[in-house]
Amino acid sequence: MVSRIGFMQGDLMEPADKRGRGFLTDCWREEFSVAQKVGFELIEWRIGEEPILMNPVMSSTGRDQMRQLSRECDICIPSLSADFMMQSPFYKVTGREHWARLDLLGAVIEACAEIGIKLLVVPLANGGQLSSREAAALRSGLDRLAPLLEACGVVLSLESDLDPPLLASLIEPYPADRFGITYTVGCRPSTSADAHEALAACGNRIVNVHLKDWNLHVNRASPSRQRTNLAGALNQLRLAGYRGDLILQSNPGHCRAALLAQYGAMAATWWSFGGPDHLSLAPGMVEANENLQQLSHTR
């Protein structure tokens, strides 16, 4: 399998509101052509804090438009990130609210199946912690979603900053062909040793990777804002046999199309140190790679 570099939907456009990402109803169509121009070949779709039913993936008309733009721009949509789960996680509430939020996630799974999205990323809003009650509610919810995932042919991938052994224990009881882990690089400072520990715990369940550590406007003198060793983490992933997608995800307001394409070229270079035949890199990103050396000095 060949690894591909993509981006999180909304990250190529100029912010349209205070939330930092262009509001979907304003810019999502235009983003396909922008992505094509800078060399991206895939998008990870997202459903954020905007009204969920306004997202094009949630209507037949919107899905038809997404399919048409995907064909015209030769850009695939293999995955979707349910970012709204960070504001409304079903496992943190009880009663009717719990079931309503779980049903909403089920509706998103069905929408993914309708448009051919095979991977649903579910971020866990836990701040690195999960109470015993929340863990039980999460497992109960996953149990309820399992038959729907099987029927729709969709893989649910948990994204979390929980300690890797705990995250691995949460996902372990579930079948690997329907449940996995989205490994995130850059949420917090880390080293190659941290990556090795994480991959040792859950490497065999990683089905997706987010690369988030792209903000150049940080104070590197502050220990809390020190850089993640991205090159080391990517090397550990490659050595562990990962061949899935690499999704660039920028900090809102700091990263737009041309710069994100340069970051894609940087990630491609680091990844290819261990074997260039394992990476799919679009021509537009090759051009962006000309600025790689200058960019690396700024880090």
PDB file of C-alpha atoms in Angstrom:
ATOM      1  CA  MET A   1       0.000   0.000   0.000  1.00  0.00           C
ATOM      2  CA  VAL A   2       1.243   3.492  -0.900  1.00  0.00           C
ATOM      3  CA  SER A   3       1.033   6.286   1.675  1.00  0.00           C
ATOM      4  CA  ARG A   4      -0.624   9.498   0.521  1.00  0.00           C
ATOM      5  CA  ILE A   5      -0.496  13.031   1.911  1.00  0.00           C
ATOM      6  CA  GLY A   6      -3.759  14.923   2.311  1.00  0.00           C
ATOM      7  CA  PHE A   7      -5.218  17.760   4.341  1.00  0.00           C
ATOM      8  CA  MET A   8      -8.093  18.437   6.697  1.00  0.00           C
ATOM      9  CA  GLN A   9     -11.060  19.990   4.902  1.00  0.00           C
ATOM     10  CA  GLY A  10     -11.291  23.721   5.628  1.00  0.00           C
ATOM     11  CA  ASP A  11      -7.577  24.237   6.214  1.00  0.00           C
ATOM     12  CA  LEU A  12      -6.716  25.585   2.751  1.00  0.00           C
ATOM     13  CA  MET A  13      -9.089  28.525   2.877  1.00  0.00           C
ATOM     14  CA  GLU A  14      -8.811  31.937   4.522  1.00  0.00           C
ATOM     15  CA  PRO A  15     -10.811  32.099   7.785  1.00  0.00           C
ATOM     16  CA  ALA A  16     -14.374  33.266   7.272  1.00  0.00           C
ATOM     17  CA  ASP A  17     -15.166  33.658  10.949  1.00  0.00           C
ATOM     18  CA  LYS A  18     -13.611  33.808  14.414  1.00  0.00           C
ATOM     19  CA  ARG A  19     -13.360  30.038  14.620  1.00  0.00           C
ATOM     20  CA  GLY A  20     -10.393  30.224  12.251  1.00  0.00           C
ATOM     21  CA  ARG A  21     -11.645  27.866   9.535  1.00  0.00           C
ATOM     22  CA  GLY A  22     -13.755  28.898   6.594  1.00  0.00           C
ATOM     23  CA  PHE A  23     -17.400  28.128   7.285  1.00  0.00           C
ATOM     24  CA  LEU A  24     -18.395  25.163   5.159  1.00  0.00           C
ATOM     25  CA  THR A  25     -21.322  26.814   3.405  1.00  0.00           C
ATOM     26  CA  ASP A  26     -19.046  29.646   2.244  1.00  0.00           C
ATOM     27  CA  CYS A  27     -15.990  27.898   0.864  1.00  0.00           C
ATOM     28  CA  TRP A  28     -16.125  24.126   0.628  1.00  0.00           C
ATOM     29  CA  ARG A  29     -16.724  24.003  -3.143  1.00  0.00           C
ATOM     30  CA  GLU A  30     -13.868  26.394  -3.909  1.00  0.00           C
ATOM     31  CA  GLU A  31     -11.474  24.377  -1.756  1.00  0.00           C
ATOM     32  CA  PHE A  32     -11.454  21.483  -4.235  1.00  0.00           C
ATOM     33  CA  SER A  33      -9.944  23.631  -7.005  1.00  0.00           C
ATOM     34  CA  VAL A  34      -7.489  25.229  -4.563  1.00  0.00           C
ATOM     35  CA  ALA A  35      -6.365  21.777  -3.426  1.00  0.00           C
ATOM     36  CA  GLN A  36      -5.883  20.681  -7.024  1.00  0.00           C
ATOM     37  CA  LYS A  37      -3.775  23.740  -7.836  1.00  0.00           C
ATOM     38  CA  VAL A  38      -1.323  23.161  -4.955  1.00  0.00           C
ATOM     39  CA  GLY A  39      -1.038  19.433  -5.583  1.00  0.00           C
ATOM     40  CA  PHE A  40      -3.176  17.672  -2.987  1.00  0.00           C
ATOM     41  CA  GLU A  41      -4.887  14.450  -4.049  1.00  0.00           C
ATOM     42  CA  LEU A  42      -7.031  13.725  -1.027  1.00  0.00           C
ATOM     43  CA  ILE A  43      -9.141  15.468   1.584  1.00  0.00           C
ATOM     44  CA  GLU A  44     -10.176  14.290   5.004  1.00  0.00           C
ATOM     45  CA  TRP A  45     -13.674  15.733   5.283  1.00  0.00           C
ATOM     46  CA  ARG A  46     -14.831  17.203   8.555  1.00  0.00           C
ATOM     47  CA  ILE A  47     -18.042  17.923  10.391  1.00  0.00           C
ATOM     48  CA  GLY A  48     -17.360  20.652  12.913  1.00  0.00           C
ATOM     49  CA  GLU A  49     -19.286  22.852  15.282  1.00  0.00           C
ATOM     50  CA  GLU A  50     -21.453  24.383  12.576  1.00  0.00           C
ATOM     51  CA  PRO A  51     -25.015  22.982  12.349  1.00  0.00           C
ATOM     52  CA  ILE A  52     -24.317  19.401  11.381  1.00  0.00           C
ATOM     53  CA  LEU A  53     -27.220  19.024   8.972  1.00  0.00           C
ATOM     54  CA  MET A  54     -25.875  21.990   6.973  1.00  0.00           C
ATOM     55  CA  ASN A  55     -22.762  19.993   6.121  1.00  0.00           C
ATOM     56  CA  PRO A  56     -22.995  18.830   2.484  1.00  0.00           C
ATOM     57  CA  VAL A  57     -22.121  15.250   3.402  1.00  0.00           C
ATOM     58  CA  MET A  58     -25.388  15.023   5.344  1.00  0.00           C
ATOM     59  CA  SER A  59     -27.685  15.581   2.348  1.00  0.00           C
ATOM     60  CA  SER A  60     -28.098  13.740  -0.955  1.00  0.00           C
ATOM     61  CA  THR A  61     -27.747  17.022  -2.887  1.00  0.00           C
ATOM     62  CA  GLY A  62     -24.551  17.907  -1.039  1.00  0.00           C
ATOM     63  CA  ARG A  63     -23.088  14.448  -1.587  1.00  0.00           C
ATOM     64  CA  ASP A  64     -23.842  14.673  -5.323  1.00  0.00           C
ATOM     65  CA  GLN A  65     -21.960  17.970  -5.477  1.00  0.00           C
ATOM     66  CA  MET A  66     -19.047  16.496  -3.528  1.00  0.00           C
ATOM     67  CA  ARG A  67     -18.860  13.553  -5.958  1.00  0.00           C
ATOM     68  CA  GLN A  68     -18.891  15.859  -8.974  1.00  0.00           C
ATOM     69  CA  LEU A  69     -16.116  18.110  -7.592  1.00  0.00           C
ATOM     70  CA  SER A  70     -14.106  15.065  -6.566  1.00  0.00           C
ATOM     71  CA  ARG A  71     -14.233  13.756 -10.153  1.00  0.00           C
ATOM     72  CA  GLU A  72     -13.533  17.126 -11.767  1.00  0.00           C
ATOM     73  CA  CYS A  73     -10.525  17.891  -9.549  1.00  0.00           C
ATOM     74  CA  ASP A  74      -9.297  14.286  -9.231  1.00  0.00           C
ATOM     75  CA  ILE A  75      -9.357  14.462  -5.440  1.00  0.00           C
ATOM     76  CA  CYS A  76     -10.571  11.571  -3.295  1.00  0.00           C
ATOM     77  CA  ILE A  77     -12.294  11.710   0.103  1.00  0.00           C
ATOM     78  CA  PRO A  78     -11.301   8.539   1.962  1.00  0.00           C
ATOM     79  CA  SER A  79     -12.027   9.716   5.513  1.00  0.00           C
ATOM     80  CA  LEU A  80     -14.138  12.047   7.646  1.00  0.00           C
ATOM     81  CA  SER A  81     -13.354  13.586  11.023  1.00  0.00           C
ATOM     82  CA  ALA A  82     -16.360  13.994  13.320  1.00  0.00           C
ATOM     83  CA  ASP A  83     -15.000  17.105  15.048  1.00  0.00           C
ATOM     84  CA  PHE A  84     -18.410  17.861  16.537  1.00  0.00           C
ATOM     85  CA  MET A  85     -17.778  14.983  18.929  1.00  0.00           C
ATOM     86  CA  MET A  86     -15.312  17.190  20.796  1.00  0.00           C
ATOM     87  CA  GLN A  87     -18.171  19.541  21.724  1.00  0.00           C
ATOM     88  CA  SER A  88     -20.865  16.892  22.183  1.00  0.00           C
ATOM     89  CA  PRO A  89     -19.384  13.485  23.110  1.00  0.00           C
ATOM     90  CA  PHE A  90     -22.096  10.917  23.740  1.00  0.00           C
ATOM     91  CA  TYR A  91     -20.147   9.249  26.538  1.00  0.00           C
ATOM     92  CA  LYS A  92     -20.169  12.370  28.751  1.00  0.00           C
ATOM     93  CA  VAL A  93     -23.960  12.663  29.012  1.00  0.00           C
ATOM     94  CA  THR A  94     -26.786  10.361  30.069  1.00  0.00           C
ATOM     95  CA  GLY A  95     -30.434   9.718  29.280  1.00  0.00           C
ATOM     96  CA  ARG A  96     -32.084  11.069  26.147  1.00  0.00           C
ATOM     97  CA  GLU A  97     -29.125  13.305  25.340  1.00  0.00           C
ATOM     98  CA  HIS A  98     -26.809  10.300  25.300  1.00  0.00           C
ATOM     99  CA  TRP A  99     -28.993   8.389  22.852  1.00  0.00           C
ATOM    100  CA  ALA A 100     -29.606  11.454  20.669  1.00  0.00           C
ATOM    101  CA  ARG A 101     -25.877  12.098  20.265  1.00  0.00           C
ATOM    102  CA  LEU A 102     -25.214   8.433  19.560  1.00  0.00           C
ATOM    103  CA  ASP A 103     -27.980   8.411  16.933  1.00  0.00           C
ATOM    104  CA  LEU A 104     -26.416  11.480  15.327  1.00  0.00           C
ATOM    105  CA  LEU A 105     -23.093   9.661  15.043  1.00  0.00           C
ATOM    106  CA  GLY A 106     -24.981   6.759  13.499  1.00  0.00           C
ATOM    107  CA  ALA A 107     -26.458   9.118  10.905  1.00  0.00           C
ATOM    108  CA  VAL A 108     -22.938  10.297  10.043  1.00  0.00           C
ATOM    109  CA  ILE A 109     -21.834   6.681   9.554  1.00  0.00           C
ATOM    110  CA  GLU A 110     -24.729   6.139   7.141  1.00  0.00           C
ATOM    111  CA  ALA A 111     -23.834   9.335   5.268  1.00  0.00           C
ATOM    112  CA  CYS A 112     -20.234   8.116   4.951  1.00  0.00           C
ATOM    113  CA  ALA A 113     -21.462   4.878   3.432  1.00  0.00           C
ATOM    114  CA  GLU A 114     -23.657   6.768   0.953  1.00  0.00           C
ATOM    115  CA  ILE A 115     -20.711   8.717  -0.489  1.00  0.00           C
ATOM    116  CA  GLY A 116     -18.100   5.963  -0.180  1.00  0.00           C
ATOM    117  CA  ILE A 117     -16.098   7.315   2.774  1.00  0.00           C
ATOM    118  CA  LYS A 118     -14.601   4.264   4.446  1.00  0.00           C
ATOM    119  CA  LEU A 119     -12.991   5.768   7.548  1.00  0.00           C
ATOM    120  CA  LEU A 120     -14.702   7.808  10.285  1.00  0.00           C
ATOM    121  CA  VAL A 121     -12.391   9.533  12.782  1.00  0.00           C
ATOM    122  CA  VAL A 122     -13.988  10.114  16.193  1.00  0.00           C
ATOM    123  CA  PRO A 123     -11.977  12.497  18.416  1.00  0.00           C
ATOM    124  CA  LEU A 124     -12.295  11.855  22.129  1.00  0.00           C
ATOM    125  CA  ALA A 125     -12.625  15.088  24.136  1.00  0.00           C
ATOM    126  CA  ASN A 126     -10.982  13.949  27.351  1.00  0.00           C
ATOM    127  CA  GLY A 127      -7.918  16.097  28.047  1.00  0.00           C
ATOM    128  CA  GLY A 128      -5.868  12.940  28.472  1.00  0.00           C
ATOM    129  CA  GLN A 129      -8.273  11.472  31.028  1.00  0.00           C
ATOM    130  CA  LEU A 130     -11.333   9.255  30.974  1.00  0.00           C
ATOM    131  CA  SER A 131     -13.355   8.416  34.078  1.00  0.00           C
ATOM    132  CA  SER A 132     -14.524   4.869  34.667  1.00  0.00           C
ATOM    133  CA  ARG A 133     -18.124   5.928  33.967  1.00  0.00           C
ATOM    134  CA  GLU A 134     -17.109   7.630  30.713  1.00  0.00           C
ATOM    135  CA  ALA A 135     -15.064   4.622  29.639  1.00  0.00           C
ATOM    136  CA  ALA A 136     -18.039   2.325  30.266  1.00  0.00           C
ATOM    137  CA  ALA A 137     -20.362   4.668  28.340  1.00  0.00           C
ATOM    138  CA  LEU A 138     -17.873   4.839  25.477  1.00  0.00           C
ATOM    139  CA  ARG A 139     -17.642   1.052  25.258  1.00  0.00           C
ATOM    140  CA  SER A 140     -21.431   0.744  25.406  1.00  0.00           C
ATOM    141  CA  GLY A 141     -21.741   3.230  22.547  1.00  0.00           C
ATOM    142  CA  LEU A 142     -19.144   1.423  20.442  1.00  0.00           C
ATOM    143  CA  ASP A 143     -20.986  -1.848  21.060  1.00  0.00           C
ATOM    144  CA  ARG A 144     -24.174  -0.257  19.735  1.00  0.00           C
ATOM    145  CA  LEU A 145     -22.451   1.185  16.667  1.00  0.00           C
ATOM    146  CA  ALA A 146     -20.607  -2.019  15.747  1.00  0.00           C
ATOM    147  CA  PRO A 147     -23.456  -3.647  13.725  1.00  0.00           C
ATOM    148  CA  LEU A 148     -24.038  -0.402  11.813  1.00  0.00           C
ATOM    149  CA  LEU A 149     -20.337  -0.081  10.981  1.00  0.00           C
ATOM    150  CA  GLU A 150     -20.352  -3.640   9.669  1.00  0.00           C
ATOM    151  CA  ALA A 151     -23.473  -3.072   7.591  1.00  0.00           C
ATOM    152  CA  CYS A 152     -22.108   0.181   6.118  1.00  0.00           C
ATOM    153  CA  GLY A 153     -18.551  -1.046   5.557  1.00  0.00           C
ATOM    154  CA  VAL A 154     -17.102   1.852   7.572  1.00  0.00           C
ATOM    155  CA  VAL A 155     -14.125   1.782   9.969  1.00  0.00           C
ATOM    156  CA  LEU A 156     -14.389   3.864  13.154  1.00  0.00           C
ATOM    157  CA  SER A 157     -11.049   5.271  14.268  1.00  0.00           C
ATOM    158  CA  LEU A 158     -10.566   6.813  17.728  1.00  0.00           C
ATOM    159  CA  GLU A 159      -8.308   9.859  18.031  1.00  0.00           C
ATOM    160  CA  SER A 160      -7.203  10.703  21.560  1.00  0.00           C
ATOM    161  CA  ASP A 161      -4.404  12.042  23.729  1.00  0.00           C
ATOM    162  CA  LEU A 162      -4.959   9.253  26.235  1.00  0.00           C
ATOM    163  CA  ASP A 163      -1.875   7.293  27.222  1.00  0.00           C
ATOM    164  CA  PRO A 164      -1.261   4.800  24.387  1.00  0.00           C
ATOM    165  CA  PRO A 165      -1.672   1.662  26.550  1.00  0.00           C
ATOM    166  CA  LEU A 166      -5.071   2.893  27.780  1.00  0.00           C
ATOM    167  CA  LEU A 167      -6.206   3.773  24.262  1.00  0.00           C
ATOM    168  CA  ALA A 168      -5.037   0.370  23.055  1.00  0.00           C
ATOM    169  CA  SER A 169      -7.013  -1.344  25.824  1.00  0.00           C
ATOM    170  CA  LEU A 170     -10.171   0.540  24.803  1.00  0.00           C
ATOM    171  CA  ILE A 171      -9.946  -0.556  21.187  1.00  0.00           C
ATOM    172  CA  GLU A 172      -8.572  -4.079  21.733  1.00  0.00           C
ATOM    173  CA  PRO A 173     -11.933  -5.907  22.242  1.00  0.00           C
ATOM    174  CA  TYR A 174     -13.253  -4.702  18.881  1.00  0.00           C
ATOM    175  CA  PRO A 175     -12.532  -6.256  15.465  1.00  0.00           C
ATOM    176  CA  ALA A 176      -9.595  -4.681  13.649  1.00  0.00           C
ATOM    177  CA  ASP A 177     -11.504  -4.520  10.360  1.00  0.00           C
ATOM    178  CA  ARG A 178     -14.042  -2.103  11.869  1.00  0.00           C
ATOM    179  CA  PHE A 179     -12.244  -0.286  14.691  1.00  0.00           C
ATOM    180  CA  GLY A 180      -8.862   1.411  14.707  1.00  0.00           C
ATOM    181  CA  ILE A 181      -6.792   4.322  15.984  1.00  0.00           C
ATOM    182  CA  THR A 182      -5.903   7.663  14.425  1.00  0.00           C
ATOM    183  CA  TYR A 183      -2.365   8.418  15.570  1.00  0.00           C
ATOM    184  CA  THR A 184      -1.747  12.136  16.085  1.00  0.00           C
ATOM    185  CA  VAL A 185       1.695  13.705  15.842  1.00  0.00           C
ATOM    186  CA  GLY A 186       2.080  17.206  17.233  1.00  0.00           C
ATOM    187  CA  CYS A 187      -0.613  17.635  19.889  1.00  0.00           C
ATOM    188  CA  ARG A 188       2.130  18.024  22.480  1.00  0.00           C
ATOM    189  CA  PRO A 189       5.927  18.036  22.511  1.00  0.00           C
ATOM    190  CA  SER A 190       7.284  14.554  21.954  1.00  0.00           C
ATOM    191  CA  THR A 191      10.442  12.694  21.038  1.00  0.00           C
ATOM    192  CA  SER A 192      11.272   9.625  19.000  1.00  0.00           C
ATOM    193  CA  ALA A 193      11.166   7.670  22.260  1.00  0.00           C
ATOM    194  CA  ASP A 194       7.558   8.823  22.816  1.00  0.00           C
ATOM    195  CA  ALA A 195       6.647   7.700  19.308  1.00  0.00           C
ATOM    196  CA  HIS A 196       8.299   4.330  19.913  1.00  0.00           C
ATOM    197  CA  GLU A 197       6.261   3.850  23.110  1.00  0.00           C
ATOM    198  CA  ALA A 198       3.001   4.785  21.381  1.00  0.00           C
ATOM    199  CA  LEU A 199       3.631   2.508  18.428  1.00  0.00           C
ATOM    200  CA  ALA A 200       4.624  -0.362  20.674  1.00  0.00           C
ATOM    201  CA  ALA A 201       1.280  -0.059  22.466  1.00  0.00           C
ATOM    202  CA  CYS A 202      -1.109   0.453  19.555  1.00  0.00           C
ATOM    203  CA  GLY A 203       0.856   0.429  16.307  1.00  0.00           C
ATOM    204  CA  ASN A 204      -0.976  -2.585  14.921  1.00  0.00           C
ATOM    205  CA  ARG A 205      -4.319  -0.748  15.218  1.00  0.00           C
ATOM    206  CA  ILE A 206      -3.280   2.558  13.593  1.00  0.00           C
ATOM    207  CA  VAL A 207      -5.344   3.159  10.452  1.00  0.00           C
ATOM    208  CA  ASN A 208      -4.877   6.914  10.018  1.00  0.00           C
ATOM    209  CA  VAL A 209      -2.314   9.593  10.939  1.00  0.00           C
ATOM    210  CA  HIS A 210      -2.809  13.304  11.641  1.00  0.00           C
ATOM    211  CA  LEU A 211       0.208  15.633  11.469  1.00  0.00           C
ATOM    212  CA  LYS A 212      -0.641  18.735  13.494  1.00  0.00           C
ATOM    213  CA  ASP A 213       2.655  20.332  14.492  1.00  0.00           C
ATOM    214  CA  TRP A 214       2.873  22.936  11.728  1.00  0.00           C
ATOM    215  CA  ASN A 215       2.577  26.284  13.564  1.00  0.00           C
ATOM    216  CA  LEU A 216       5.731  28.304  12.904  1.00  0.00           C
ATOM    217  CA  HIS A 217       4.570  31.147  15.154  1.00  0.00           C
ATOM    218  CA  VAL A 218       5.406  29.592  18.522  1.00  0.00           C
ATOM    219  CA  ASN A 219       7.842  30.602  21.209  1.00  0.00           C
ATOM    220  CA  ARG A 220      10.449  27.863  21.022  1.00  0.00           C
ATOM    221  CA  ALA A 221      12.076  29.133  24.220  1.00  0.00           C
ATOM    222  CA  SER A 222       9.025  27.979  26.159  1.00  0.00           C
ATOM    223  CA  PRO A 223       9.243  24.302  27.184  1.00  0.00           C
ATOM    224  CA  SER A 224       5.474  23.970  26.831  1.00  0.00           C
ATOM    225  CA  ARG A 225       5.679  24.997  23.160  1.00  0.00           C
ATOM    226  CA  GLN A 226       8.733  23.029  22.093  1.00  0.00           C
ATOM    227  CA  ARG A 227       8.540  21.170  18.841  1.00  0.00           C
ATOM    228  CA  THR A 228       7.574  17.589  18.301  1.00  0.00           C
ATOM    229  CA  ASN A 229      10.277  15.558  16.573  1.00  0.00           C
ATOM    230  CA  LEU A 230       8.229  15.125  13.402  1.00  0.00           C
ATOM    231  CA  ALA A 231      10.978  13.525  11.367  1.00  0.00           C
ATOM    232  CA  GLY A 232      11.612  10.995  14.126  1.00  0.00           C
ATOM    233  CA  ALA A 233       7.920  10.227  14.559  1.00  0.00           C
ATOM    234  CA  LEU A 234       7.442   9.692  10.819  1.00  0.00           C
ATOM    235  CA  ASN A 235      10.473   7.437  10.705  1.00  0.00           C
ATOM    236  CA  GLN A 236       9.081   5.347  13.581  1.00  0.00           C
ATOM    237  CA  LEU A 237       5.754   5.044  11.753  1.00  0.00           C
ATOM    238  CA  ARG A 238       7.433   3.917   8.557  1.00  0.00           C
ATOM    239  CA  LEU A 239       9.589   1.364  10.381  1.00  0.00           C
ATOM    240  CA  ALA A 240       6.450   0.053  12.111  1.00  0.00           C
ATOM    241  CA  GLY A 241       5.014  -0.720   8.675  1.00  0.00           C
ATOM    242  CA  TYR A 242       2.405   2.026   8.457  1.00  0.00           C
ATOM    243  CA  ARG A 243       1.334   2.630   4.844  1.00  0.00           C
ATOM    244  CA  GLY A 244      -1.894   4.591   5.329  1.00  0.00           C
ATOM    245  CA  ASP A 245      -2.690   8.242   4.724  1.00  0.00           C
ATOM    246  CA  LEU A 246      -0.908  11.200   6.339  1.00  0.00           C
ATOM    247  CA  ILE A 247      -3.324  14.083   6.968  1.00  0.00           C
ATOM    248  CA  LEU A 248      -1.889  17.553   7.532  1.00  0.00           C
ATOM    249  CA  GLN A 249      -3.927  19.574  10.003  1.00  0.00           C
ATOM    250  CA  SER A 250      -3.022  23.221  10.597  1.00  0.00           C
ATOM    251  CA  ASN A 251      -3.642  25.504  13.533  1.00  0.00           C
ATOM    252  CA  PRO A 252      -6.607  27.714  12.525  1.00  0.00           C
ATOM    253  CA  GLY A 253      -5.578  31.001  10.973  1.00  0.00           C
ATOM    254  CA  HIS A 254      -1.883  30.161  10.600  1.00  0.00           C
ATOM    255  CA  CYS A 255      -1.711  27.865   7.602  1.00  0.00           C
ATOM    256  CA  ARG A 256      -3.171  28.327   4.157  1.00  0.00           C
ATOM    257  CA  ALA A 257      -2.861  26.587   0.811  1.00  0.00           C
ATOM    258  CA  ALA A 258       0.662  27.406  -0.423  1.00  0.00           C
ATOM    259  CA  LEU A 259       2.259  26.972   2.979  1.00  0.00           C
ATOM    260  CA  LEU A 260       0.398  23.744   3.683  1.00  0.00           C
ATOM    261  CA  ALA A 261       1.639  22.384   0.354  1.00  0.00           C
ATOM    262  CA  GLN A 262       5.199  23.189   1.453  1.00  0.00           C
ATOM    263  CA  TYR A 263       4.590  21.315   4.687  1.00  0.00           C
ATOM    264  CA  GLY A 264       3.351  18.403   2.609  1.00  0.00           C
ATOM    265  CA  ALA A 265       6.621  18.433   0.684  1.00  0.00           C
ATOM    266  CA  MET A 266       8.550  18.524   3.953  1.00  0.00           C
ATOM    267  CA  ALA A 267       6.645  15.533   5.329  1.00  0.00           C
ATOM    268  CA  ALA A 268       7.173  13.704   2.042  1.00  0.00           C
ATOM    269  CA  THR A 269      10.918  14.280   2.228  1.00  0.00           C
ATOM    270  CA  TRP A 270      11.147  13.006   5.800  1.00  0.00           C
ATOM    271  CA  TRP A 271       9.026   9.979   4.950  1.00  0.00           C
ATOM    272  CA  SER A 272      11.013   9.139   1.830  1.00  0.00           C
ATOM    273  CA  PHE A 273      14.326   9.032   3.705  1.00  0.00           C
ATOM    274  CA  GLY A 274      13.461   5.403   4.372  1.00  0.00           C
ATOM    275  CA  GLY A 275      12.002   4.492   0.980  1.00  0.00           C
ATOM    276  CA  PRO A 276      10.644   6.907  -1.640  1.00  0.00           C
ATOM    277  CA  ASP A 277       8.668   4.170  -3.366  1.00  0.00           C
ATOM    278  CA  HIS A 278       6.235   4.116  -0.448  1.00  0.00           C
ATOM    279  CA  LEU A 279       4.931   7.678  -0.923  1.00  0.00           C
ATOM    280  CA  SER A 280       2.461   9.217  -3.357  1.00  0.00           C
ATOM    281  CA  LEU A 281       3.417  12.855  -3.974  1.00  0.00           C
ATOM    282  CA  ALA A 282       1.483  15.080  -6.377  1.00  0.00           C
ATOM    283  CA  PRO A 283       3.414  17.275  -8.869  1.00  0.00           C
ATOM    284  CA  GLY A 284       2.304  20.505  -7.182  1.00  0.00           C
ATOM    285  CA  MET A 285       3.981  19.411  -3.979  1.00  0.00           C
ATOM    286  CA  VAL A 286       7.213  18.692  -5.804  1.00  0.00           C
ATOM    287  CA  GLU A 287       7.322  22.361  -6.802  1.00  0.00           C
ATOM    288  CA  ALA A 288       6.645  23.384  -3.215  1.00  0.00           C
ATOM    289  CA  ASN A 289       9.610  21.279  -2.144  1.00  0.00           C
ATOM    290  CA  GLU A 290      11.950  23.918  -3.640  1.00  0.00           C
ATOM    291  CA  ASN A 291      11.393  25.981  -0.499  1.00  0.00           C
ATOM    292  CA  LEU A 292      12.009  23.040   1.828  1.00  0.00           C
ATOM    293  CA  GLN A 293      15.544  23.987   2.871  1.00  0.00           C
ATOM    294  CA  GLN A 294      14.557  27.565   3.683  1.00  0.00           C
ATOM    295  CA  LEU A 295      11.509  26.361   5.605  1.00  0.00           C
ATOM    296  CA  SER A 296      13.518  23.870   7.633  1.00  0.00           C
ATOM    297  CA  HIS A 297      15.868  26.631   8.842  1.00  0.00           C
ATOM    298  CA  THR A 298      12.902  28.504  10.338  1.00  0.00           C
ATOM    299  CA  ARG A 299      12.027  25.543  12.524  1.00  0.00           C
TER     300      ARG A 299
END
